[in-house]
Coordinates of C-alpha atoms in Angstrom, one line a residue:
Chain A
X1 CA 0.0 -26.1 21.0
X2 CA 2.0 -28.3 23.1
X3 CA 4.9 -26.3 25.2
X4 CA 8.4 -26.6 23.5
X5 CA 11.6 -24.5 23.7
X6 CA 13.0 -22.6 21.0
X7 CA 16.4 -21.6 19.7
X8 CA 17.8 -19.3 16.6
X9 CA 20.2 -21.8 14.3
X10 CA 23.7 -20.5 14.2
X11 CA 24.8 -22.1 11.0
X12 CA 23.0 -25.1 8.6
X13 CA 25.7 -27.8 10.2
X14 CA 24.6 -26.4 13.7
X15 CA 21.1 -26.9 12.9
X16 CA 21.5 -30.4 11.9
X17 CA 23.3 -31.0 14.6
X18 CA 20.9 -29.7 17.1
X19 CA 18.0 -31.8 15.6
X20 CA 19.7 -34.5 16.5
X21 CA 20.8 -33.9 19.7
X22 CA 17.0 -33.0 21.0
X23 CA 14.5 -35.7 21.0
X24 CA 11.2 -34.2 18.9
X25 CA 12.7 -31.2 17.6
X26 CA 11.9 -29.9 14.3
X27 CA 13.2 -27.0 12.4
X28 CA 11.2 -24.0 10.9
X29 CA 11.6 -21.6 8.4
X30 CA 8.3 -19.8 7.2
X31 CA 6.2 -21.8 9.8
X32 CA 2.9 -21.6 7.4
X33 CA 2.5 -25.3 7.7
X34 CA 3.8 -26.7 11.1
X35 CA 2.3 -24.5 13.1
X36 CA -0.5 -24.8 11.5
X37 CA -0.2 -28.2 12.5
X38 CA 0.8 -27.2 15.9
X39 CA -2.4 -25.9 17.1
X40 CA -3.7 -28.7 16.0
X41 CA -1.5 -31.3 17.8
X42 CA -0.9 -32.7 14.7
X43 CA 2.6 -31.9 15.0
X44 CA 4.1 -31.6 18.5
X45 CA 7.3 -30.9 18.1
X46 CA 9.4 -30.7 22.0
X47 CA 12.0 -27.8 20.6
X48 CA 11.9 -25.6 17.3
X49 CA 15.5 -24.7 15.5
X50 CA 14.1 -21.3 13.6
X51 CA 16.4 -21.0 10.6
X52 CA 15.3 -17.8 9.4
X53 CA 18.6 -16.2 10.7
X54 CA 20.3 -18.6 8.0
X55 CA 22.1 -16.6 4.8
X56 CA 20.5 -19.3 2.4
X57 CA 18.4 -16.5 0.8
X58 CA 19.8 -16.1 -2.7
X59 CA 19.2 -17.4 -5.5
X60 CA 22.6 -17.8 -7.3
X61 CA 24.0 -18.8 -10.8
X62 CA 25.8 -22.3 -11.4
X63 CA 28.5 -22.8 -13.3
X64 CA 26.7 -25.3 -15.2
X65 CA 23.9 -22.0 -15.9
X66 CA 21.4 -23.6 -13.6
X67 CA 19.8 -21.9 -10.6
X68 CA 21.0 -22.4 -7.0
X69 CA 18.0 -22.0 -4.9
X70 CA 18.4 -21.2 -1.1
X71 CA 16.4 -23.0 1.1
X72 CA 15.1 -19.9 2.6
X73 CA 13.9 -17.8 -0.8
X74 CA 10.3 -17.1 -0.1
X75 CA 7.7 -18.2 -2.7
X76 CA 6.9 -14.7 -4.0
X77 CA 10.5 -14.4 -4.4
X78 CA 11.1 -16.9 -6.2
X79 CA 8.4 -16.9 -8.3
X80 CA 9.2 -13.0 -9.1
X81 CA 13.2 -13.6 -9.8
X82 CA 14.1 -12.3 -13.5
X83 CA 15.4 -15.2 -14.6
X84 CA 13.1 -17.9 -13.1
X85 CA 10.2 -15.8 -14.8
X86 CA 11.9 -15.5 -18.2
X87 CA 14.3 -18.9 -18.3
X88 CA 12.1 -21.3 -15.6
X89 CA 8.2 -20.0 -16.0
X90 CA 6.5 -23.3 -14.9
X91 CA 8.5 -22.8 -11.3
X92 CA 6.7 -19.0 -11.3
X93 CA 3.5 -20.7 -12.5
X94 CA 3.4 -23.1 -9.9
X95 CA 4.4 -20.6 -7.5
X96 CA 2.0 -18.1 -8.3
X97 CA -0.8 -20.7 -8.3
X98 CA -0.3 -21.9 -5.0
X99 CA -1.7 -20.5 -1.5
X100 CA -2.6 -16.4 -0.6
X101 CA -0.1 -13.4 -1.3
X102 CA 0.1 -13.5 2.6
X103 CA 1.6 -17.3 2.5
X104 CA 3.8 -17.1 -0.3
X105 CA 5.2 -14.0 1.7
X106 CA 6.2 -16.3 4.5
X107 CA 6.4 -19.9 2.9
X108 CA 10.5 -21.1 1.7
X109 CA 11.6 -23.2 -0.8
X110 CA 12.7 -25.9 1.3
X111 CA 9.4 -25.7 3.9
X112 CA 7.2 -25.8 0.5
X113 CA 8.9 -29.4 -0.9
X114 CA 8.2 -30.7 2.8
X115 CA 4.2 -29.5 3.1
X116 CA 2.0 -32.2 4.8
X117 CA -0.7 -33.6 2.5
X118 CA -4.3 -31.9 3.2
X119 CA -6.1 -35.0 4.0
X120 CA -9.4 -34.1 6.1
X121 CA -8.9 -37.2 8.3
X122 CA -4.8 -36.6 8.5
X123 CA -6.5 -33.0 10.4
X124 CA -9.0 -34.3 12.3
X125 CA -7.5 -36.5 15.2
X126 CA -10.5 -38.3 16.3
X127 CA -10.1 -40.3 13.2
X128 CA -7.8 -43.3 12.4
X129 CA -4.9 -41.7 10.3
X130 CA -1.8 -44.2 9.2
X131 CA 0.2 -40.4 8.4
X132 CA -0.8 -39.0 11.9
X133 CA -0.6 -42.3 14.1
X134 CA 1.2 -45.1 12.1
X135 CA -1.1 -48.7 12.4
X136 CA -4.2 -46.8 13.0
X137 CA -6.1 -47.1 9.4
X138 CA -7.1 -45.5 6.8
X139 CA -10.6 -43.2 7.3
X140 CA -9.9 -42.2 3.6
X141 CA -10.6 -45.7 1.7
X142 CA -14.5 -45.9 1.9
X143 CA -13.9 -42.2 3.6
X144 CA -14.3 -38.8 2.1
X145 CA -11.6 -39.2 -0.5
X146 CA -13.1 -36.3 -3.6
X147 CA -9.6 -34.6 -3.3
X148 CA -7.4 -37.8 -2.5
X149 CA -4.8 -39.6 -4.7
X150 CA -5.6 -41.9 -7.3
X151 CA -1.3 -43.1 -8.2
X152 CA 1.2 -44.3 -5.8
X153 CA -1.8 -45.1 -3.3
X154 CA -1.2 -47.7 -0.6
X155 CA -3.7 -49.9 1.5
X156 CA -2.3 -47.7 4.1
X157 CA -2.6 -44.1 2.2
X158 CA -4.0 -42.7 -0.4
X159 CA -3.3 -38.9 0.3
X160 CA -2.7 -36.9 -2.6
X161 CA 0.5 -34.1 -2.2
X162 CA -0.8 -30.9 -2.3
X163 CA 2.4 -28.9 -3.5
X164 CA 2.4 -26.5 -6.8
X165 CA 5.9 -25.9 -6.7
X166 CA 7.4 -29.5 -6.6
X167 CA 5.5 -30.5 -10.0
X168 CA 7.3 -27.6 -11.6
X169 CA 10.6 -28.8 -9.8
X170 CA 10.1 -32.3 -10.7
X171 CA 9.2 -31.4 -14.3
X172 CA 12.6 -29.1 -14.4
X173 CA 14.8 -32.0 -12.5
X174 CA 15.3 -29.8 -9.8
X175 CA 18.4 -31.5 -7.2
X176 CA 17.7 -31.0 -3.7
X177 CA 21.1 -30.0 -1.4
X178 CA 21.3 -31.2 2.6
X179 CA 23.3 -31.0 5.2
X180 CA 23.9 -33.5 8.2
X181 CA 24.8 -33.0 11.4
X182 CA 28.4 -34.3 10.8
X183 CA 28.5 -30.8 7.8
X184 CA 28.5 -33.8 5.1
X185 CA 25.7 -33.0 2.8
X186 CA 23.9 -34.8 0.3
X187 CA 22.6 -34.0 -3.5
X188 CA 18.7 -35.8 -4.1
X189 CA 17.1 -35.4 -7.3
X190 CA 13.7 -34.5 -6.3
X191 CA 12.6 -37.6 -8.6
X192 CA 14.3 -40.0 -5.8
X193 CA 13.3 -37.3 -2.7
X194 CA 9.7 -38.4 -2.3
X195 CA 8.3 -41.8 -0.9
X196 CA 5.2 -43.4 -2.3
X197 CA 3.4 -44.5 1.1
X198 CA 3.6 -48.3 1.6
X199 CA 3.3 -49.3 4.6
X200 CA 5.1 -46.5 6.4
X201 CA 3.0 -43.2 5.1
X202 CA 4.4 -41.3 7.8
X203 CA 7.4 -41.4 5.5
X204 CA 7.2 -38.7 3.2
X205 CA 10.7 -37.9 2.0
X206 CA 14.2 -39.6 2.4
X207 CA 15.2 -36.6 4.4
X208 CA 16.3 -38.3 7.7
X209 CA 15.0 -36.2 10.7
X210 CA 18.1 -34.3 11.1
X211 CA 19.2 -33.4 8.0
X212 CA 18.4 -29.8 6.4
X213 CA 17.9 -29.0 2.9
X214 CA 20.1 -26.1 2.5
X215 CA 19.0 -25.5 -1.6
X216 CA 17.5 -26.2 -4.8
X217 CA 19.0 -26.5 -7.6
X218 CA 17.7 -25.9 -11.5
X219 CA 19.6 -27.4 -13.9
X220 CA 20.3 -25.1 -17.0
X221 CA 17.0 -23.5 -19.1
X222 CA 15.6 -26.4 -21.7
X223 CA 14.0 -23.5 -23.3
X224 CA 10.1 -24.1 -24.8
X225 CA 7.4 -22.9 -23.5
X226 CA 6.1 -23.4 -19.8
X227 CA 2.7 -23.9 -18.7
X228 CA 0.8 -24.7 -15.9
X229 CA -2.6 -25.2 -15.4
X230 CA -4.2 -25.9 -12.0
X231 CA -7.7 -27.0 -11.7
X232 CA -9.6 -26.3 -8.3
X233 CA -13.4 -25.9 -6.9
X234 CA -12.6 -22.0 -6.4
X235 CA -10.3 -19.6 -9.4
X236 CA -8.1 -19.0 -6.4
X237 CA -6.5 -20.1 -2.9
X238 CA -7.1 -23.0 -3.1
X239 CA -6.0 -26.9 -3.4
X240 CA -5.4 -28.3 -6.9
X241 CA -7.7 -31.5 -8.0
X242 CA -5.7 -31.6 -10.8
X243 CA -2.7 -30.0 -11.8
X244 CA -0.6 -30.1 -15.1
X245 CA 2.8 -28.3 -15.5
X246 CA 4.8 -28.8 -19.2
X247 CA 7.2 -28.0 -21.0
X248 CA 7.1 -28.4 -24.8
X249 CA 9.7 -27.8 -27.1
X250 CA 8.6 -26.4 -30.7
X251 CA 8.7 -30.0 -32.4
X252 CA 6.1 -30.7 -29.6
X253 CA 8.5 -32.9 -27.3
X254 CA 8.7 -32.0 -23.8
X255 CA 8.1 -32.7 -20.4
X256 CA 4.6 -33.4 -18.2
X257 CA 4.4 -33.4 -14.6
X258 CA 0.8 -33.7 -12.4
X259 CA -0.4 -32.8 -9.2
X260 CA -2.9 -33.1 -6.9
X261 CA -3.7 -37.1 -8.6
X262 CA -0.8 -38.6 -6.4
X263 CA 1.1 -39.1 -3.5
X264 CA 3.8 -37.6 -4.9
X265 CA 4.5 -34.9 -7.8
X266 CA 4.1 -37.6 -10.3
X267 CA 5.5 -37.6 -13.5
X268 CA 6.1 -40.7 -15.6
X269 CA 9.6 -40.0 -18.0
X270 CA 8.8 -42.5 -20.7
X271 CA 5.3 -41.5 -21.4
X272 CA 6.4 -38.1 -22.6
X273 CA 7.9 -39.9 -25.9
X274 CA 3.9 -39.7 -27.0
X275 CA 3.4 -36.2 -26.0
X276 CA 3.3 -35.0 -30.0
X277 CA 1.0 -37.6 -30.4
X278 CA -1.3 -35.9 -28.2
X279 CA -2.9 -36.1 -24.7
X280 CA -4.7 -39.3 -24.8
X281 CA -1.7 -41.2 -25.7
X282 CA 0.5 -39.5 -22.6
X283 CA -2.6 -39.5 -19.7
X284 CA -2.5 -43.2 -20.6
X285 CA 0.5 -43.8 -19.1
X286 CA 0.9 -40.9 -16.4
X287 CA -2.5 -43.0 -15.2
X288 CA -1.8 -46.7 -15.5
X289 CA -2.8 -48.6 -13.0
X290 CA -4.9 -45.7 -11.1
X291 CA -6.5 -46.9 -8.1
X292 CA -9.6 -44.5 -8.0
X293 CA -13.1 -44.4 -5.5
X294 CA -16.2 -43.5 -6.5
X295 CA -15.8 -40.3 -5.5
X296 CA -12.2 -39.6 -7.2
X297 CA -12.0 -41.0 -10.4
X298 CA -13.1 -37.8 -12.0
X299 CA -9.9 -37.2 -11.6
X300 CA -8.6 -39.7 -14.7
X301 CA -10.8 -38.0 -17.1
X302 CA -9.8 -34.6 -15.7
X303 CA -6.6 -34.9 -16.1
X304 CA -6.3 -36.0 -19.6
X305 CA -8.7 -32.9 -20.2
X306 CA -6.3 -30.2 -18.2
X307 CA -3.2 -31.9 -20.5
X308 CA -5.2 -31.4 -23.4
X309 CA -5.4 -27.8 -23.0
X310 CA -1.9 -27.5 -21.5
X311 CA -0.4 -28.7 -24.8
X312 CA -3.0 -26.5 -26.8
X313 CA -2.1 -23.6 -24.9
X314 CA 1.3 -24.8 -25.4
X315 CA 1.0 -24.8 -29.1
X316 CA -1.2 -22.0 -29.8
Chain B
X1 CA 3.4 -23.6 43.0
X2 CA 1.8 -21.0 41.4
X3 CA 1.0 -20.5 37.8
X4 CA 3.6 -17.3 37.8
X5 CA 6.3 -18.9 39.8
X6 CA 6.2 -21.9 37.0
X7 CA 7.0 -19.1 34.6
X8 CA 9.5 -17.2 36.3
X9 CA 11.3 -20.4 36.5
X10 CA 11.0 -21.3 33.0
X11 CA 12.2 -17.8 32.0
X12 CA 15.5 -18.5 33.2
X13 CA 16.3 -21.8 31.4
X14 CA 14.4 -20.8 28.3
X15 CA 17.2 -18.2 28.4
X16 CA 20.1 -20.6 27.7
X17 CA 17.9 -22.5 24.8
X18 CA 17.4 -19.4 22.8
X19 CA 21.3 -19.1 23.0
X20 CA 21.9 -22.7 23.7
X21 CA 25.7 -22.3 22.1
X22 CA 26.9 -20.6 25.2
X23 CA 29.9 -22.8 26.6
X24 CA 28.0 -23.4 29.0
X25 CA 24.9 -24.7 27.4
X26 CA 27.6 -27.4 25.0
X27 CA 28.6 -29.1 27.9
X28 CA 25.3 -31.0 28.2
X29 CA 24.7 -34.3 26.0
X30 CA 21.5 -33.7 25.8
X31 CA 18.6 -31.4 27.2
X32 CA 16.2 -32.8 29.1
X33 CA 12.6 -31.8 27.6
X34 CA 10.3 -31.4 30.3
X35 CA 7.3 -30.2 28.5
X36 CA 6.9 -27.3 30.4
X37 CA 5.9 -23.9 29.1
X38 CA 9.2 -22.0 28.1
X39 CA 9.3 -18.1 28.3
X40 CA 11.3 -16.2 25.6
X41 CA 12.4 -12.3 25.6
X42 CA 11.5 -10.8 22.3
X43 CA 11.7 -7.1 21.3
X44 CA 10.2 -5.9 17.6
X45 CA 9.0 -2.4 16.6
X46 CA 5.0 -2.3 16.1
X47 CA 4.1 0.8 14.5
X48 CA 7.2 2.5 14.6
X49 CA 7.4 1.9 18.6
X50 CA 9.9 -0.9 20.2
X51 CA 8.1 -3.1 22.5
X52 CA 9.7 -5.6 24.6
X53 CA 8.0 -8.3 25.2
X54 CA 8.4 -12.0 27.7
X55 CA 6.1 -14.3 25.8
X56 CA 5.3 -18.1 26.0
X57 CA 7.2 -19.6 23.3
X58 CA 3.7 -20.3 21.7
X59 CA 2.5 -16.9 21.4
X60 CA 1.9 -16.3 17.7
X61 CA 2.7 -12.6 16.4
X62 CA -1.9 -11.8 16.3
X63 CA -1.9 -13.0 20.2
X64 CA 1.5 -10.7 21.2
X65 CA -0.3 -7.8 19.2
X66 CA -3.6 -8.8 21.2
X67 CA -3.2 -10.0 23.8
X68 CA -0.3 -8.6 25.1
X69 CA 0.4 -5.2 23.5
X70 CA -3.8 -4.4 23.7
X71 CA -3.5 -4.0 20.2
X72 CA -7.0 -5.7 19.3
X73 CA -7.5 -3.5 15.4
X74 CA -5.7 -7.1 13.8
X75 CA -8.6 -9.5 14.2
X76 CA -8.3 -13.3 14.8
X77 CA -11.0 -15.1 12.3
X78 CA -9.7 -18.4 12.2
X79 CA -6.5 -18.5 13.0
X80 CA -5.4 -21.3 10.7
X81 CA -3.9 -18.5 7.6
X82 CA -7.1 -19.5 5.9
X83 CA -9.1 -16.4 6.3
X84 CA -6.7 -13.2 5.8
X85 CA -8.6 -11.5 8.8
X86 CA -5.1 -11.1 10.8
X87 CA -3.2 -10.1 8.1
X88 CA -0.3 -7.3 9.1
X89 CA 2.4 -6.1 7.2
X90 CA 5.7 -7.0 8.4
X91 CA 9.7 -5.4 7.0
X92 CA 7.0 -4.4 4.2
X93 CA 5.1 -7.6 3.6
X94 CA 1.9 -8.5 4.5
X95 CA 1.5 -12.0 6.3
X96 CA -0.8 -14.2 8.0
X97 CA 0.2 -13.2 12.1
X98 CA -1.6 -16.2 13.0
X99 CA 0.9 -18.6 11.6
X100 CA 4.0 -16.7 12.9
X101 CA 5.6 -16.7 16.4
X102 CA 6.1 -13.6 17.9
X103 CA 9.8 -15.0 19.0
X104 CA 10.7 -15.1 15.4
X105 CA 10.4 -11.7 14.3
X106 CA 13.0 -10.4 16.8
X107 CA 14.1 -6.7 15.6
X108 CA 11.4 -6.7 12.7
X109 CA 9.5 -3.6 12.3
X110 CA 5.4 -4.6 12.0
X111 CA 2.9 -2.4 11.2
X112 CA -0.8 -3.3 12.1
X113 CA -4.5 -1.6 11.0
X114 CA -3.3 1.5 14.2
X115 CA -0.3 2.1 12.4
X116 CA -1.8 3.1 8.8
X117 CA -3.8 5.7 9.4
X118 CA -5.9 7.4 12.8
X119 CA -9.9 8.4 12.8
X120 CA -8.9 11.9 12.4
X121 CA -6.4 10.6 9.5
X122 CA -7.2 8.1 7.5
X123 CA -5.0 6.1 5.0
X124 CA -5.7 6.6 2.1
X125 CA -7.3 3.1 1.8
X126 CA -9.3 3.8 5.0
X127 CA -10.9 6.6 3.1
X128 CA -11.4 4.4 -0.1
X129 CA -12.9 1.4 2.2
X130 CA -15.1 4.3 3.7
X131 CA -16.3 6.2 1.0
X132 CA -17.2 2.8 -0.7
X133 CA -18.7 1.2 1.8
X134 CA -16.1 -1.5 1.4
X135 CA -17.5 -3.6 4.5
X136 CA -20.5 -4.8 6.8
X137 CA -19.8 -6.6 10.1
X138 CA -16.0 -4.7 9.6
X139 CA -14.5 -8.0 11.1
X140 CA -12.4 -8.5 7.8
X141 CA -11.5 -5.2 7.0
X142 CA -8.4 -4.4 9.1
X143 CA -6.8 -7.1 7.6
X144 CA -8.4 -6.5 4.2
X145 CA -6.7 -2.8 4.1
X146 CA -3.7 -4.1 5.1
X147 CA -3.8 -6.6 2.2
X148 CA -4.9 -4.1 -0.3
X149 CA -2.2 -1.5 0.8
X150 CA 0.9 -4.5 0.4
X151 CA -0.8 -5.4 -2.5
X152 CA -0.5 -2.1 -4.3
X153 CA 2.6 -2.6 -3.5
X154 CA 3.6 -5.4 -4.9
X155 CA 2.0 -4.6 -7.9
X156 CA 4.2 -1.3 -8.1
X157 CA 7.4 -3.8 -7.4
X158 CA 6.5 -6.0 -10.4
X159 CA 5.6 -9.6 -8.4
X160 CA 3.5 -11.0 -11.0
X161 CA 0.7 -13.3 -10.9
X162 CA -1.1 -16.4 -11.7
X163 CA -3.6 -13.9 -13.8
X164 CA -0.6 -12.0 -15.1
X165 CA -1.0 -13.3 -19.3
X166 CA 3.2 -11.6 -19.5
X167 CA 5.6 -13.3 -16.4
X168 CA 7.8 -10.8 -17.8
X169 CA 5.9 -7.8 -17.8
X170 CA 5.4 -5.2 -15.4
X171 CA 2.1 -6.4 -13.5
X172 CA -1.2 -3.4 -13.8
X173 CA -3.9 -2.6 -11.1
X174 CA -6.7 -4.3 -13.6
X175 CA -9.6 -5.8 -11.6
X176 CA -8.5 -9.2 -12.5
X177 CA -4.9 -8.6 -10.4
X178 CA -6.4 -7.3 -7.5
X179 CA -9.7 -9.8 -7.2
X180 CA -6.2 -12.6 -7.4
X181 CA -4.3 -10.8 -5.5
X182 CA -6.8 -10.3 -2.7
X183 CA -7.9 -13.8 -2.6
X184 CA -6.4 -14.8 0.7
X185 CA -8.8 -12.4 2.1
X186 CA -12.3 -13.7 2.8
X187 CA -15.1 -11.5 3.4
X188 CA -18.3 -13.3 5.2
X189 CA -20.7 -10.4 4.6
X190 CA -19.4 -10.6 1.0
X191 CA -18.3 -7.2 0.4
X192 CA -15.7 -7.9 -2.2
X193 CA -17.6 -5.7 -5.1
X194 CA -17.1 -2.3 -3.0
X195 CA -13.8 -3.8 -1.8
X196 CA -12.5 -3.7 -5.2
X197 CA -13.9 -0.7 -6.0
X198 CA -11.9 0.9 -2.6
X199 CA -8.8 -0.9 -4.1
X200 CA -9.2 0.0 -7.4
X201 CA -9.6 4.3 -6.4
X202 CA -6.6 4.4 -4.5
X203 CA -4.9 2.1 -7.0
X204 CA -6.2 5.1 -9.8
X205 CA -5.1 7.7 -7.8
X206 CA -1.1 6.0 -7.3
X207 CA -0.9 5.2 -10.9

């Protein structure tokens, strides 16, 4: 790890307002990832702004009957929370599918949304990387790329997001709250909080450097029934190739989100007008336009095959 | 300039960043960054004793145990929370102390493999890992016991599951949980048959 000086936040406004006063510094919460990325000196942050003193560790009723998520709820919290289980069980799903015990002890809401990608050339920096060292290349394309993205690629990108949780919160319309340095804040759907790469892959999120998510928010329960299956080389702890999260109503309309096929949780609105038609008809769509390698385009077929048993399970 | 002076001179500014809000500290526009190692007080109870500790700001919470409080029982396998082998249990949950610093658990109470149980008496998941043979190098196991003890735990508390069929039922010690539940522990020798069996006897005996 690189030296840097640290400091305990005093309030969410403070934070921001630290960030922006100190070249290179980056806040942290559960730390799973960046330091993580620290020892690598894949992240080299100059100052850390540890959050963890923060009171945004409830999870609260809206008056609308949503969910307000703190920023800081651990993953095992939130996935073990009454009502998300009964009222939100994709989020638990998700949740519970995602990392060790240990991790999801440690990891936050708002640190989860912002996990890097798990590209093998992103984490190895003898290697060109347009995430890691912006105008450097691409080792992926004609790389190693089993595990990589095959929608909302890039000629400079084509990492796929690893998260669990932000399929379930994109397939729930989840809002995500900020603050700025100035105390304004600002409400993101999560369907507008994610970047496809482009030309600027090190662009992950509209979050500006010093701004701070503060919460999550759930709209109110749509009711049906919640699945999520997550497909992976080992049963457990580890990385999705493909993941499916739904929703579906008893007339068999609902909601579809994916993961681990893009660079982004990736869910497609206007496809889901075919989901009683069936899983062909939907996967279409969710997959237009895939730009696949030799060595990811399993990944089409796969997921049209996970959805299929996401809706029969679903069903049955 | 030695190594030590360089440190006691860090010491003292790293004080005013950790409380940079001082009056003092809000007069200047903007710190200068010099990329010097910065020295941070930290005190946090390990095994029931308080330890005071001046650390590098990049001494994760295994290295403090370590390296600095001769604690060597929580092992360091790869030191990327991808292994389980440093796993302690910390205000009552177990975490990877690899991928924490030791500055942020100011005033938390941790308890390592030392604190469980002694060679004259055991845990009760010492005895189990024992009697079972739960182990072969032993590398893993300090962090595998105190995975399986949290884990019990959590099981008791109701955290489900991703093998939990019932989000709203209260979680059971079945072989299925516990192989799930232990699965950010990895075991080289591949010992995880007798581990579960270990798991599953104390789990018996609680239930």
């Amino acid at each position: 790890m690189r030296p840097f000086t640290y400091e305990r936040a005093q309030s969410p406004a403070q934070a921001a307002a630290a960030a922006a006063r100190i070249e290179g510094a980056k806040f942290i919460a559960g730390g799973t990832n960046l330091l993580d990325l620290m020892k690598l000196q894949i992240e080299t942050p100059t100052h850390l702004i540890d959050v963890n003193g923060l009171a945004l560790d409830k999870i609260e009723a809206t008056p609308e009957g949503g969910l307000r998520i703190g920023a800081l709820v651990r993953n095992t919290d939130l996935a073990a929370d009454p009502r998300v289980r009964r009222d939100y069980g994709i989020l638990s799903r998700a949740l519970l599918a995602g990392a060790s015990g240990q991790l999801r002890n440690k990891a936050t809401t708002a640190g989860n949304l912002l996990q890097r990608n798990r590209c093998p050339y992103f984490y190895d920096t003898n290697q060109p990387c347009n995430k890691r060292q912006p105008g450097s290349g691409c080792s992926a394309i004609g790389g190693f790329s089993r595990g990589h993205a095959v929608m909302g690629v890039s000629d400079a990108c084509i990492a796929a997001n690893p998260g669990d949780m932000a399929v379930a919160m994109r397939a729930l319309d989840a809002t995500v709250e900020t603050v700025r340095p100035d105390g304004s804040g600002r409400q993101i759907p999560i369907a507008a909080f994610y970047l496809t790469p482009g030309d600027t892959p090190q662009r992950e999120t509209v979050l500006e450097s010093d701004e701070l998510i503060t919460a999550v928010t759930l709209p109110k329960p749509v009711g049906g029934r919640h699945v999520y299956h997550k497909v992976r080389d080992r049963a457990s702890y580890a990385f999705a190739l493909v993941s499916v999260g739904a929703i579906v109503q008893p007339d068999g309309s609902g909601r579809v989100a994916m993961g681990g096929i893009a660079s982004k949780p990736w869910r497609i609105e206007a496809a889901e007008a075919d989901l009683p038609r069936g899983a062909k008809a939907v996967a279409a769509q969710l997959l237009d336009g895939a730009r696949t390698t030799d060595e990811n385009a399993f990944k089409l077929r796969l997921a049209e095959r996970t959805l299929a048993s996401v809706l029969a399970e679903a069903k049955g | 300039m030695s190594r030590r002076d360089l440190l006691v001179g860090t010491a003292t500014s790293a004080a005013m960043t950790v409380a940079p809000f001082a009056a003092e500290a809000q007069t200047q526009a903007r710190p200068r960054i010099v990329g010097l190692p910065s020295v941070v007080q930290v005190s946090f109870t390990v095994n029931g004793e308080r330890r005071e500790l001046e650390l590098d700001t990049r001494t994760t919470l295994l290295d403090a145990l370590r390296e600095h409080l001769q604690m060597p029982g929580t092992k360091k396998g790869c030191d990327h929370g991808q292994c389980g082998a440093c796993t302690v249990i910390v205000e009552g949950r177990r975490i990877n102390s690899c991928l924490t610093l030791a500055v942020m658990h100011e005033g938390d109470s941790v308890t390592t493999i030392e604190g469980l149980g002694t060679a004259d008496n055991l845990h009760p998941m010492q005895a189990a890992f024992v009697k079972h043979d739960s182990y072969q190098c032993g590398y893993c196991t300090p962090g595998q016991i105190c995975s399986a003890v949290a884990v019990l735990h959590e099981i008791e508390t109701g955290i489900p599951s991703l093998v939990s069929a019932d989000l709203t039922a209260q979680p059971q010690p079945t072989v299925a949980e516990l192989r799930e539940r232990m699965s950010g522990n990895i075991c080289r020798c591949g010992a995880y048959s007798n581990i579960m069996e270990a798991i599953g006897e104390v789990a018996g005996r609680q239930a």
